CSV table of C-alpha atoms in Angstrom, one decimal:
chain,number,residue,atom,x,y,z
A,1,MET,CA,-1.8,103.8,-67.4
A,2,PRO,CA,2.1,102.8,-69.2
A,3,SER,CA,2.7,105.2,-72.1
A,4,CYS,CA,1.1,105.2,-75.6
A,5,PRO,CA,1.8,108.8,-76.8
A,6,GLN,CA,-1.1,107.1,-79.5
A,7,ALA,CA,-3.1,107.2,-77.3
A,8,ASP,CA,-2.7,110.4,-75.2
A,9,CYS,CA,-5.8,111.9,-77.0
A,10,LEU,CA,-7.7,109.5,-75.7
A,11,VAL,CA,-6.9,109.0,-72.9
A,12,ALA,CA,-7.1,113.1,-72.3
A,13,SER,CA,-10.5,113.1,-73.7
A,14,GLY,CA,-11.9,110.7,-70.9
A,15,LEU,CA,-11.9,107.0,-73.2
A,16,GLY,CA,-9.1,105.9,-71.0
A,17,SER,CA,-10.5,103.3,-69.7
A,18,GLN,CA,-11.6,102.2,-73.2
A,19,VAL,CA,-7.9,101.3,-73.8
A,20,VAL,CA,-6.7,98.7,-74.7
A,21,LEU,CA,-3.4,98.7,-74.4
A,22,PRO,CA,-0.4,95.8,-74.9
A,23,ASP,CA,0.2,94.5,-71.8
A,24,ASP,CA,-3.5,93.6,-70.8
A,25,PRO,CA,-4.9,90.0,-71.8
A,26,LYS,CA,-7.4,91.6,-73.8
A,27,TYR,CA,-5.6,92.9,-76.4
A,28,LEU,CA,-4.1,89.1,-78.0
A,29,ALA,CA,-7.8,88.3,-77.7
A,30,ARG,CA,-8.6,90.9,-79.9
A,31,VAL,CA,-5.7,90.6,-82.3
A,32,GLU,CA,-6.1,87.0,-82.7
A,33,SER,CA,-9.7,87.4,-83.3
A,34,TYR,CA,-9.3,88.2,-86.6
A,35,PHE,CA,-10.4,85.8,-89.3
A,36,ASP,CA,-7.4,85.7,-91.7
A,37,ASN,CA,-3.6,85.7,-89.8
A,38,GLY,CA,-2.5,88.2,-92.3
A,39,ALA,CA,-5.3,90.8,-90.2
A,40,LYS,CA,-3.2,89.8,-86.7
A,41,LEU,CA,-1.5,93.1,-87.4
A,42,HIS,CA,-0.3,94.8,-83.5
A,43,PRO,CA,-1.5,98.4,-83.0
A,44,ALA,CA,-0.5,101.0,-80.1
A,45,CYS,CA,-3.6,100.5,-78.9
A,46,PHE,CA,-6.9,99.4,-79.3
A,47,VAL,CA,-9.9,101.6,-78.6
A,48,GLN,CA,-13.3,100.2,-78.1
A,49,PRO,CA,-16.4,102.9,-77.5
A,50,GLN,CA,-19.5,101.6,-76.1
A,51,THR,CA,-22.0,104.1,-77.8
A,52,ALA,CA,-21.5,106.9,-81.0
A,53,VAL,CA,-21.2,109.6,-78.2
A,54,GLU,CA,-18.0,107.8,-77.5
A,55,VAL,CA,-16.6,107.2,-81.6
A,56,ALA,CA,-17.5,110.7,-82.2
A,57,THR,CA,-15.1,111.1,-79.2
A,58,ALA,CA,-12.0,108.9,-80.8
A,59,VAL,CA,-13.0,110.0,-83.9
A,60,ARG,CA,-12.7,113.7,-82.4
A,61,ALA,CA,-9.4,113.5,-81.2
A,62,LEU,CA,-7.4,110.9,-83.4
A,63,ALA,CA,-8.3,113.2,-86.5
A,64,LYS,CA,-7.3,116.4,-83.9
A,65,ASP,CA,-3.4,114.4,-82.4
A,66,GLY,CA,-3.0,113.6,-86.5
A,67,GLN,CA,-2.6,108.9,-85.2
A,68,GLU,CA,-3.0,107.2,-87.9
A,69,PHE,CA,-6.1,105.0,-87.0
A,70,ALA,CA,-7.8,102.1,-88.5
A,71,VAL,CA,-11.8,100.5,-87.5
A,72,ARG,CA,-12.4,97.6,-87.0
A,73,ALA,CA,-16.0,95.6,-86.7
A,74,GLY,CA,-16.7,91.5,-87.1
A,75,GLY,CA,-12.3,91.6,-88.2
A,76,CYS,CA,-13.0,89.2,-91.2
A,77,ILE,CA,-12.1,91.5,-94.4
A,78,ASN,CA,-9.0,89.0,-94.6
A,79,ARG,CA,-7.1,92.5,-97.1
A,80,VAL,CA,-3.9,93.3,-94.5
A,81,GLY,CA,-4.3,96.4,-92.5
A,82,SER,CA,-8.4,97.0,-93.8
A,83,ASN,CA,-9.9,96.6,-90.1
A,84,ASN,CA,-5.5,97.0,-88.2
A,85,ILE,CA,-3.3,99.0,-88.5
A,86,SER,CA,0.4,98.5,-87.5
A,87,GLY,CA,1.7,101.1,-84.5
A,88,GLY,CA,-1.1,103.0,-85.0
A,89,VAL,CA,-4.5,103.4,-83.2
A,90,THR,CA,-7.6,100.1,-83.6
A,91,ILE,CA,-11.0,101.5,-83.6
A,92,ASP,CA,-13.1,98.2,-82.0
A,93,LEU,CA,-16.9,98.3,-82.6
A,94,ILE,CA,-17.3,95.2,-81.0
A,95,LEU,CA,-19.2,96.6,-78.4
A,96,LEU,CA,-21.4,98.1,-80.7
A,97,ASN,CA,-23.4,94.8,-81.7
A,98,GLY,CA,-26.6,95.7,-80.2
A,99,VAL,CA,-30.2,93.8,-82.2
A,100,GLU,CA,-32.9,95.8,-81.5
A,101,TYR,CA,-36.5,94.9,-83.2
A,102,ASN,CA,-39.2,97.7,-83.6
A,103,PRO,CA,-43.1,95.5,-84.1
A,104,GLN,CA,-44.1,99.1,-85.2
A,105,THR,CA,-42.3,99.6,-88.1
A,106,HIS,CA,-40.3,95.3,-88.8
A,107,LYS,CA,-37.2,96.7,-88.7
A,108,ALA,CA,-33.7,95.9,-86.6
A,109,ASP,CA,-31.8,98.3,-85.3
A,110,VAL,CA,-28.5,96.6,-85.9
A,111,GLY,CA,-24.6,97.5,-84.5
A,112,PRO,CA,-21.7,97.2,-86.7
A,113,GLY,CA,-19.9,94.9,-84.4
A,114,ALA,CA,-22.3,92.7,-83.8
A,115,THR,CA,-22.5,89.2,-86.5
A,116,TRP,CA,-24.7,87.4,-88.3
A,117,LYS,CA,-25.3,84.4,-86.4
A,118,GLU,CA,-26.0,86.6,-83.4
A,119,VAL,CA,-28.5,88.9,-85.2
A,120,TYR,CA,-30.6,86.1,-87.0
A,121,ASP,CA,-30.6,84.8,-82.7
A,122,GLU,CA,-32.2,87.8,-81.1
A,123,LEU,CA,-34.5,88.0,-84.3
A,124,GLU,CA,-36.3,84.2,-84.9
A,125,GLY,CA,-38.3,84.6,-81.0
A,126,ARG,CA,-39.4,87.8,-83.2
A,127,GLY,CA,-39.9,86.0,-86.5
A,128,ARG,CA,-38.0,87.6,-88.1
A,129,VAL,CA,-35.3,88.1,-90.4
A,130,VAL,CA,-33.1,90.0,-92.7
A,131,GLY,CA,-30.5,89.7,-95.5
A,132,GLY,CA,-27.5,88.7,-93.5
A,133,GLY,CA,-24.3,87.5,-94.3
A,134,ARG,CA,-24.4,83.5,-94.5
A,135,VAL,CA,-21.6,82.9,-92.5
A,136,GLY,CA,-21.7,83.0,-88.8
A,137,SER,CA,-18.9,84.3,-87.8
A,138,VAL,CA,-19.1,87.3,-89.8
A,139,GLY,CA,-19.4,91.1,-88.5
A,140,VAL,CA,-22.2,93.2,-90.0
A,141,GLY,CA,-20.5,96.7,-90.9
A,142,GLY,CA,-18.0,95.5,-93.6
A,143,PHE,CA,-20.6,92.8,-94.7
A,144,LEU,CA,-22.8,95.9,-95.5
A,145,LEU,CA,-20.1,98.8,-96.5
A,146,GLY,CA,-19.2,96.4,-99.1
A,147,GLY,CA,-22.7,94.9,-100.2
A,148,GLY,CA,-23.7,92.1,-99.2
A,149,ILE,CA,-24.1,88.9,-101.0
A,150,SER,CA,-27.4,87.4,-99.0
A,151,PHE,CA,-29.2,83.8,-99.0
A,152,HIS,CA,-32.6,86.5,-99.4
A,153,SER,CA,-30.7,88.4,-102.1
A,154,GLY,CA,-33.2,87.2,-104.9
A,155,ARG,CA,-35.6,88.7,-103.1
A,156,CYS,CA,-34.0,92.2,-102.1
A,157,GLY,CA,-31.3,92.3,-103.8
A,158,PHE,CA,-27.5,93.4,-101.7
A,159,ALA,CA,-27.8,93.0,-98.6
A,160,CYS,CA,-27.3,96.9,-99.1
A,161,ASP,CA,-29.8,98.0,-100.4
A,162,THR,CA,-31.5,96.8,-96.9
A,163,VAL,CA,-31.3,99.3,-95.1
A,164,VAL,CA,-33.0,101.9,-95.0
A,165,ALA,CA,-31.1,104.4,-92.3
A,166,TYR,CA,-26.7,104.5,-91.9
A,167,GLU,CA,-26.1,106.1,-88.3
A,168,VAL,CA,-22.5,108.1,-89.6
A,169,VAL,CA,-19.7,109.0,-87.4
A,170,LEU,CA,-18.0,111.9,-89.3
A,171,ALA,CA,-14.6,113.1,-89.0
A,172,ASP,CA,-14.9,116.7,-87.3
A,173,GLY,CA,-17.4,114.0,-84.4
A,174,THR,CA,-20.8,115.2,-85.8
A,175,THR,CA,-23.7,112.2,-86.0
A,176,ILE,CA,-26.0,112.8,-88.5
A,177,THR,CA,-27.9,110.1,-89.9
A,178,ALA,CA,-28.6,108.8,-93.4
A,179,THR,CA,-31.5,108.1,-95.5
A,180,SER,CA,-33.3,108.3,-99.3
A,181,GLU,CA,-34.9,111.6,-97.3
A,182,GLN,CA,-31.6,113.1,-95.9
A,183,HIS,CA,-28.2,113.1,-96.5
A,184,LYS,CA,-29.4,110.9,-99.3
A,185,ASP,CA,-25.8,111.7,-101.6
A,186,LEU,CA,-24.3,109.4,-98.1
A,187,PHE,CA,-27.1,107.0,-97.6
A,188,ARG,CA,-27.1,105.6,-101.3
A,189,ALA,CA,-22.5,106.4,-101.1
A,190,LEU,CA,-22.8,104.4,-97.8
A,191,LYS,CA,-24.0,101.1,-100.3
A,192,GLY,CA,-20.9,99.7,-101.9
A,193,GLY,CA,-18.6,103.1,-100.9
A,194,GLY,CA,-16.6,101.2,-98.0
A,195,ASN,CA,-15.0,103.2,-95.2
A,196,ASN,CA,-15.3,106.4,-97.2
A,197,PHE,CA,-17.0,109.1,-95.6
A,198,GLY,CA,-17.0,108.0,-91.7
A,199,ILE,CA,-17.9,104.9,-89.0
A,200,VAL,CA,-21.4,103.7,-89.0
A,201,THR,CA,-22.6,102.9,-85.9
A,202,ARG,CA,-26.3,101.5,-86.2
A,203,PHE,CA,-27.6,100.1,-89.5
A,204,THR,CA,-31.3,100.6,-89.2
A,205,MET,CA,-32.5,97.3,-92.0
A,206,GLU,CA,-35.9,96.1,-93.6
A,207,THR,CA,-36.3,92.5,-92.0
A,208,TYR,CA,-38.2,90.4,-93.4
A,209,PRO,CA,-41.5,86.7,-91.8
A,210,ALA,CA,-39.5,84.4,-91.2
A,211,PRO,CA,-40.6,80.8,-92.2
A,212,ASP,CA,-40.9,78.3,-89.7
A,213,THR,CA,-37.7,76.4,-91.1
A,214,VAL,CA,-35.2,76.8,-94.9
A,215,TRP,CA,-33.4,74.5,-96.4
A,216,GLY,CA,-30.0,74.7,-97.5
A,217,GLY,CA,-26.9,72.0,-97.1
A,218,VAL,CA,-23.9,70.6,-99.0
A,219,SER,CA,-22.4,68.2,-101.6
A,220,LEU,CA,-18.9,66.8,-103.4
A,221,LYS,CA,-18.6,65.9,-106.4
A,222,PRO,CA,-17.1,64.3,-108.1
A,223,ILE,CA,-14.6,66.4,-110.9
A,224,ASP,CA,-15.7,65.0,-114.0
A,225,THR,CA,-18.8,66.0,-113.3
A,226,LEU,CA,-17.4,69.5,-113.7
A,227,HIS,CA,-18.9,70.5,-117.1
A,228,VAL,CA,-22.4,69.2,-117.2
A,229,ALA,CA,-22.3,71.0,-113.3
A,230,SER,CA,-20.5,74.0,-114.9
A,231,GLN,CA,-23.8,73.9,-117.6
A,232,ALA,CA,-26.7,73.5,-114.9
A,233,LEU,CA,-25.2,77.2,-113.1
A,234,GLN,CA,-25.5,78.7,-115.7
A,235,ASP,CA,-29.3,77.4,-116.2
A,236,PHE,CA,-30.0,78.1,-112.1
A,237,THR,CA,-28.4,81.3,-112.9
A,238,SER,CA,-30.2,82.4,-116.4
A,239,ASN,CA,-33.8,80.8,-114.5
A,240,VAL,CA,-33.4,82.1,-111.1
A,241,SER,CA,-36.3,84.4,-111.0
A,242,SER,CA,-38.6,81.7,-111.4
A,243,ASP,CA,-37.5,80.5,-107.7
A,244,LEU,CA,-36.8,83.3,-105.8
A,245,ASP,CA,-36.0,81.8,-102.8
A,246,SER,CA,-32.9,79.6,-104.1
A,247,THR,CA,-29.2,80.6,-104.0
A,248,MET,CA,-26.2,79.2,-104.3
A,249,ILE,CA,-22.4,78.7,-104.4
A,250,PHE,CA,-20.7,76.6,-107.3
A,251,VAL,CA,-16.9,76.1,-105.7
A,252,ALA,CA,-14.3,74.5,-107.9
A,253,ALA,CA,-11.9,73.2,-105.6
A,254,HIS,CA,-8.1,71.9,-103.9
A,255,GLN,CA,-9.4,70.4,-100.0
A,256,PRO,CA,-7.0,68.1,-98.6
A,257,GLU,CA,-9.5,67.3,-96.2
A,258,TYR,CA,-12.6,66.6,-98.6
A,259,GLY,CA,-9.4,64.6,-100.5
A,260,GLY,CA,-8.1,66.4,-103.2
A,261,ASN,CA,-9.7,68.5,-106.3
A,262,THR,CA,-13.3,68.2,-106.0
A,263,VAL,CA,-16.2,69.8,-107.3
A,264,LEU,CA,-18.4,71.7,-104.4
A,265,THR,CA,-22.2,73.1,-103.7
A,266,LEU,CA,-24.2,74.4,-101.5
A,267,CYS,CA,-26.9,75.4,-101.6
A,268,PHE,CA,-30.1,77.2,-99.8
A,269,ASN,CA,-33.6,77.1,-99.6
A,270,ALA,CA,-35.4,80.5,-97.6
A,271,ALA,CA,-38.0,78.8,-97.6
A,272,GLY,CA,-37.8,75.9,-96.8
A,273,VAL,CA,-39.0,74.0,-99.3
A,274,GLU,CA,-37.1,70.6,-99.5
A,275,LYS,CA,-34.8,69.9,-103.1
A,276,PRO,CA,-36.3,72.5,-105.1
A,277,GLN,CA,-36.7,72.3,-108.6
A,278,ALA,CA,-34.3,74.7,-109.1
A,279,PHE,CA,-31.7,72.8,-107.6
A,280,LYS,CA,-32.6,69.6,-110.2
A,281,LYS,CA,-29.6,69.0,-112.1
A,282,PHE,CA,-27.5,69.5,-109.6
A,283,LEU,CA,-29.1,67.0,-107.3
A,284,ASP,CA,-29.1,64.5,-110.1
A,285,LEU,CA,-25.1,64.9,-110.4
A,286,PRO,CA,-23.3,61.7,-109.1
A,287,GLU,CA,-21.8,62.6,-105.2
A,288,THR,CA,-18.5,62.0,-103.3
A,289,PHE,CA,-20.7,63.6,-99.9
A,290,SER,CA,-23.6,65.0,-99.5
A,291,LYS,CA,-25.6,66.3,-95.8
A,292,TYR,CA,-28.9,68.5,-96.3
A,293,GLN,CA,-30.6,69.5,-93.8
A,294,ILE,CA,-34.6,72.4,-92.3
A,295,GLY,CA,-33.5,73.9,-89.7
A,296,LYS,CA,-33.6,77.8,-89.1
A,297,VAL,CA,-31.0,80.0,-90.7
A,298,GLN,CA,-28.6,79.8,-87.8
A,299,ASP,CA,-27.8,75.9,-88.9
A,300,LEU,CA,-27.4,75.8,-91.7
A,301,LEU,CA,-24.4,78.6,-91.3
A,302,PRO,CA,-20.5,76.9,-91.0
A,303,LEU,CA,-20.0,79.7,-88.0
A,304,SER,CA,-16.1,79.9,-88.6
A,305,GLU,CA,-12.8,79.6,-90.5
A,306,LEU,CA,-9.8,77.6,-90.3
A,307,PRO,CA,-7.1,80.5,-89.9
A,308,LEU,CA,-4.8,80.5,-92.1
A,309,ASN,CA,-3.0,83.6,-94.1
A,310,ASN,CA,-6.0,84.0,-97.4
A,311,VAL,CA,-4.9,85.6,-100.5
A,312,TRP,CA,-7.9,86.6,-102.0
A,313,TYR,CA,-8.8,88.2,-105.6
A,314,SER,CA,-12.7,88.9,-107.4
A,315,LEU,CA,-13.7,88.8,-111.0
A,316,ALA,CA,-17.6,89.5,-112.4
A,317,VAL,CA,-18.6,87.3,-115.9
A,318,LYS,CA,-21.4,86.4,-118.4
A,319,ASN,CA,-22.8,84.1,-117.6
A,320,ASP,CA,-21.2,81.4,-119.4
A,321,ALA,CA,-21.1,77.7,-118.8
A,322,ALA,CA,-17.7,77.7,-120.6
A,323,ILE,CA,-16.1,80.4,-118.2
A,324,ILE,CA,-17.0,78.0,-115.6
A,325,SER,CA,-15.2,75.3,-116.7
A,326,LYS,CA,-12.3,77.0,-117.9
A,327,ALA,CA,-12.1,78.9,-114.2
A,328,SER,CA,-12.1,75.9,-112.2
A,329,GLU,CA,-9.7,74.0,-114.6
A,330,LEU,CA,-7.2,76.6,-114.4
A,331,ILE,CA,-8.1,76.7,-110.2
A,332,TYR,CA,-6.9,72.7,-110.1
A,333,LYS,CA,-3.9,73.2,-112.4
A,334,LEU,CA,-2.8,75.8,-109.7
A,335,ALA,CA,-3.4,73.1,-107.2
A,336,ASN,CA,-1.2,71.3,-108.7
A,337,ASP,CA,1.8,73.1,-109.1
A,338,LEU,CA,1.0,74.8,-105.3
A,339,LYS,CA,1.2,70.5,-104.2
A,340,ALA,CA,4.8,70.5,-106.0
A,341,ASN,CA,5.7,73.1,-103.7
A,342,ILE,CA,3.8,73.1,-100.4
A,343,ALA,CA,6.3,69.2,-99.5
A,344,ASP,CA,3.5,69.0,-96.0
A,345,GLY,CA,0.2,69.3,-98.4
A,346,GLU,CA,-1.9,71.6,-96.6
A,347,PHE,CA,-3.3,74.7,-98.4
A,348,THR,CA,-6.3,74.9,-99.9
A,349,THR,CA,-7.2,76.5,-102.9
A,350,HIS,CA,-10.8,78.0,-104.9
A,351,CYS,CA,-13.0,79.3,-106.8
A,352,ALA,CA,-16.8,80.2,-105.7
A,353,PHE,CA,-19.3,81.6,-108.6
A,354,GLN,CA,-21.8,82.8,-107.1
A,355,PRO,CA,-24.8,84.3,-109.4
A,356,ILE,CA,-25.9,87.7,-109.8
A,357,PRO,CA,-28.9,87.4,-112.2
A,358,ARG,CA,-30.4,90.6,-112.9
A,359,VAL,CA,-33.2,90.3,-111.1
A,360,TYR,CA,-30.6,91.5,-108.5
A,361,THR,CA,-30.5,94.4,-109.1
A,362,GLU,CA,-33.5,95.7,-110.5
A,363,ARG,CA,-34.5,94.7,-106.8
A,364,SER,CA,-31.6,97.0,-106.1
A,365,LEU,CA,-32.7,99.5,-108.5
A,366,ALA,CA,-36.4,99.5,-106.5
A,367,ALA,CA,-34.9,100.0,-103.5
A,368,GLY,CA,-33.5,103.0,-104.2
A,369,GLY,CA,-30.1,101.7,-105.4
A,370,ASN,CA,-26.9,102.1,-104.9
A,371,VAL,CA,-23.0,102.3,-106.0
A,372,MET,CA,-21.7,99.8,-107.0
A,373,GLY,CA,-22.8,100.0,-111.1
A,374,LEU,CA,-24.3,96.6,-112.4
A,375,ASP,CA,-27.5,98.6,-112.8
A,376,ASN,CA,-25.4,99.4,-115.9
A,377,TYR,CA,-24.7,96.0,-116.8
A,378,PRO,CA,-26.8,94.2,-119.3
A,379,HIS,CA,-25.9,90.8,-118.8
A,380,ASP,CA,-26.6,87.7,-115.7
A,381,THR,CA,-23.3,88.1,-113.6
A,382,ILE,CA,-21.2,85.5,-112.8
A,383,THR,CA,-18.5,86.7,-109.9
A,384,LEU,CA,-15.4,84.4,-109.0
A,385,GLN,CA,-13.1,84.0,-105.5
A,386,VAL,CA,-10.0,82.7,-106.7
A,387,SER,CA,-8.3,82.2,-103.5
A,388,ALA,CA,-5.5,80.7,-102.3
A,389,SER,CA,-5.1,79.5,-98.3
A,390,VAL,CA,-1.5,78.9,-96.4
A,391,LYS,CA,0.0,78.3,-94.0
A,392,THR,CA,2.4,81.3,-93.4
A,393,ALA,CA,3.0,84.8,-94.7
A,394,GLU,CA,5.1,84.2,-96.9
A,395,LEU,CA,3.4,81.1,-98.5
A,396,ALA,CA,0.8,84.2,-99.2
A,397,GLU,CA,3.5,86.5,-100.8
A,398,TRP,CA,5.1,83.9,-102.7
A,399,VAL,CA,1.2,82.5,-103.4
A,400,ARG,CA,-0.1,85.8,-104.3
A,401,PRO,CA,1.2,86.2,-107.9
A,402,GLN,CA,-0.3,82.8,-109.4
A,403,VAL,CA,-3.2,83.9,-107.6
A,404,GLU,CA,-3.8,87.0,-110.0
A,405,ALA,CA,-2.4,84.7,-112.7
A,406,VAL,CA,-5.4,82.6,-112.7
A,407,VAL,CA,-7.7,85.8,-112.6
A,408,GLU,CA,-5.7,87.5,-115.2
A,409,GLU,CA,-6.3,84.1,-118.4
A,410,VAL,CA,-9.7,83.9,-116.8
A,411,ARG,CA,-10.3,86.9,-117.6
A,412,ALA,CA,-8.3,86.6,-121.3
A,413,PHE,CA,-10.2,83.7,-121.8
A,414,ALA,CA,-13.6,86.0,-121.1
A,415,GLY,CA,-12.8,88.4,-123.3
A,416,GLU,CA,-13.9,92.6,-123.2
A,417,ASP,CA,-17.8,90.3,-124.8
A,418,ARG,CA,-17.1,88.3,-121.4
A,419,LEU,CA,-16.5,90.6,-119.2
A,420,CYS,CA,-18.4,92.1,-116.2
A,421,PRO,CA,-16.3,95.3,-115.5
A,422,TRP,CA,-17.6,95.4,-111.5
A,423,LEU,CA,-15.6,93.4,-108.8
A,424,TYR,CA,-16.8,92.7,-105.2
A,425,LEU,CA,-14.8,95.0,-102.1
A,426,ASN,CA,-15.7,92.1,-99.9
A,427,TYR,CA,-13.9,89.6,-101.7
A,428,ALA,CA,-11.9,92.0,-104.1
A,429,HIS,CA,-7.2,92.1,-103.1
A,430,SER,CA,-5.9,94.9,-102.0
A,431,SER,CA,-4.9,95.6,-105.9
A,432,GLN,CA,-7.3,95.7,-107.2
A,433,LYS,CA,-9.4,98.4,-108.8
A,434,VAL,CA,-13.2,98.0,-107.0
A,435,LEU,CA,-14.6,101.8,-106.9
A,436,GLU,CA,-13.0,102.2,-110.9
A,437,SER,CA,-14.8,99.3,-111.6
A,438,TYR,CA,-18.2,100.9,-109.9
A,439,GLY,CA,-18.3,103.4,-113.3
A,440,ARG,CA,-17.3,107.1,-113.1
A,441,GLU,CA,-21.2,108.1,-112.5
A,442,ASN,CA,-20.5,106.2,-109.6
A,443,VAL,CA,-16.7,106.8,-108.5
A,444,ASP,CA,-17.8,110.9,-109.3
A,445,LEU,CA,-20.6,110.8,-106.9
A,446,ILE,CA,-18.0,109.3,-104.3
A,447,LYS,CA,-15.4,111.5,-104.3
A,448,ALA,CA,-18.5,115.0,-104.1
A,449,VAL,CA,-19.9,112.8,-101.3
A,450,ALA,CA,-16.5,112.2,-99.6
A,451,ALA,CA,-15.2,115.7,-100.0
A,452,LYS,CA,-18.7,117.2,-98.7
A,453,TYR,CA,-18.8,115.0,-95.0
A,454,ASP,CA,-14.9,115.1,-94.8
A,455,PRO,CA,-13.4,118.1,-96.2
A,456,ASP,CA,-10.2,118.2,-94.4
A,457,GLY,CA,-10.0,114.1,-96.4
A,458,VAL,CA,-9.3,112.4,-92.9
A,459,PHE,CA,-10.6,108.6,-93.9
A,460,GLN,CA,-8.6,109.3,-96.4
A,461,ARG,CA,-4.7,110.9,-94.8
A,462,LEU,CA,-5.1,108.9,-90.8
A,463,CYS,CA,-7.8,105.7,-91.6
A,464,PRO,CA,-4.9,104.1,-95.1
A,465,GLY,CA,-7.2,101.0,-95.0
A,466,GLY,CA,-9.5,100.3,-97.6
A,467,PHE,CA,-10.2,100.7,-101.0
A,468,LYS,CA,-10.0,104.9,-100.4
A,469,ILE,CA,-11.2,107.3,-103.2
A,470,SER,CA,-8.6,109.5,-103.1
A,471,ALA,CA,-6.4,106.7,-104.5
A,472,VAL,CA,-8.8,106.9,-108.1
A,473,LYS,CA,-6.7,108.5,-110.5
A,474,ALA,CA,-9.5,111.6,-112.1
């Protein structure tokens, strides 16, 4: 094996056959498999554990040797360094991708390295479904640790709230199971707390009876429908409790393949009801294109994303059509500015609006709660993902402050009375104060849990990626 000082401790621990070095063809394949081009860093090596025991061996060895590391599940988080590392060791969980259903308990054990398409495919034959991701290529681990908005959030809250047990490898190499009955503080903190505590090697999730079919699809609408569509989104969000199976994403976007600036709606009904009443106001609007279908969940999942350099920011506001319209207008203005500076026009921008009505947080509370802090917010919420996707890292650095400026303008327009303090971890930029947005009580809990289960701060010092509780000022 070629010399790799960062891997020496892994080899000495018996994991040499699981180490992937830069001269191995698998190395480049793993680098290229990241969703975002900016995340395609070059670690000194990957290590691919096959079991939780091997994950524990790897963590113990790296911690003892003082080696920096990252943890990768699906590789879909686009914040640079969140799931990969330059010059360190990336613990790649791709081989921990099992999906096992227990017909007695109706629970499913899901590995962090699985994709949601793999999960849905396996459970379909059992007539079951879980509240998982809405893009087939998204990985299980990061999605669940960041909260997770799903097609089934009306019924079960955030996806993390459907987890009933976490198998966790701690920094000292011990493996514990956190549930509502044992290690209950860690159990709660993992629901939105990210990678501050250890490596989850198995999620045990509630499953639900799968309908024979689901319904959903996409529609493009001219931008002169924006204000009417914004009001329709406000009304839809206010009335989610009348149809818990219907969910949607409303997007103001610049998409060259769709002719430029557009309004895009993605509608989904988990019970298989075709064109339900909940979407009537959207379905009645003029459209330039639409594609709706009935099928299985995985039939409606986009299975991949275009690998670009993506700049994402998160924001949450009170459910208000005026804010939706304002943010949309700002994203169209950003697109027009970028067109003047990107000669080939190869970029996209979008502001995706997703309803987070009070019923979602009520479902979360009923399941025992999480650490995201939305239960303290009294209004229906809309979460925004404001983004731009460009071809190069240089363009991404150039466009980043412009995307941030859109967020700040929306924030100013909303004002304190219409802002929700919560930021959705899975969409947030690395500069945003995500953990602080959860509220003081939850920050204190995350700090206490991290200190208890990782007293030497291994996941704060040696695993630098992600939103770290040690970076939160008292």
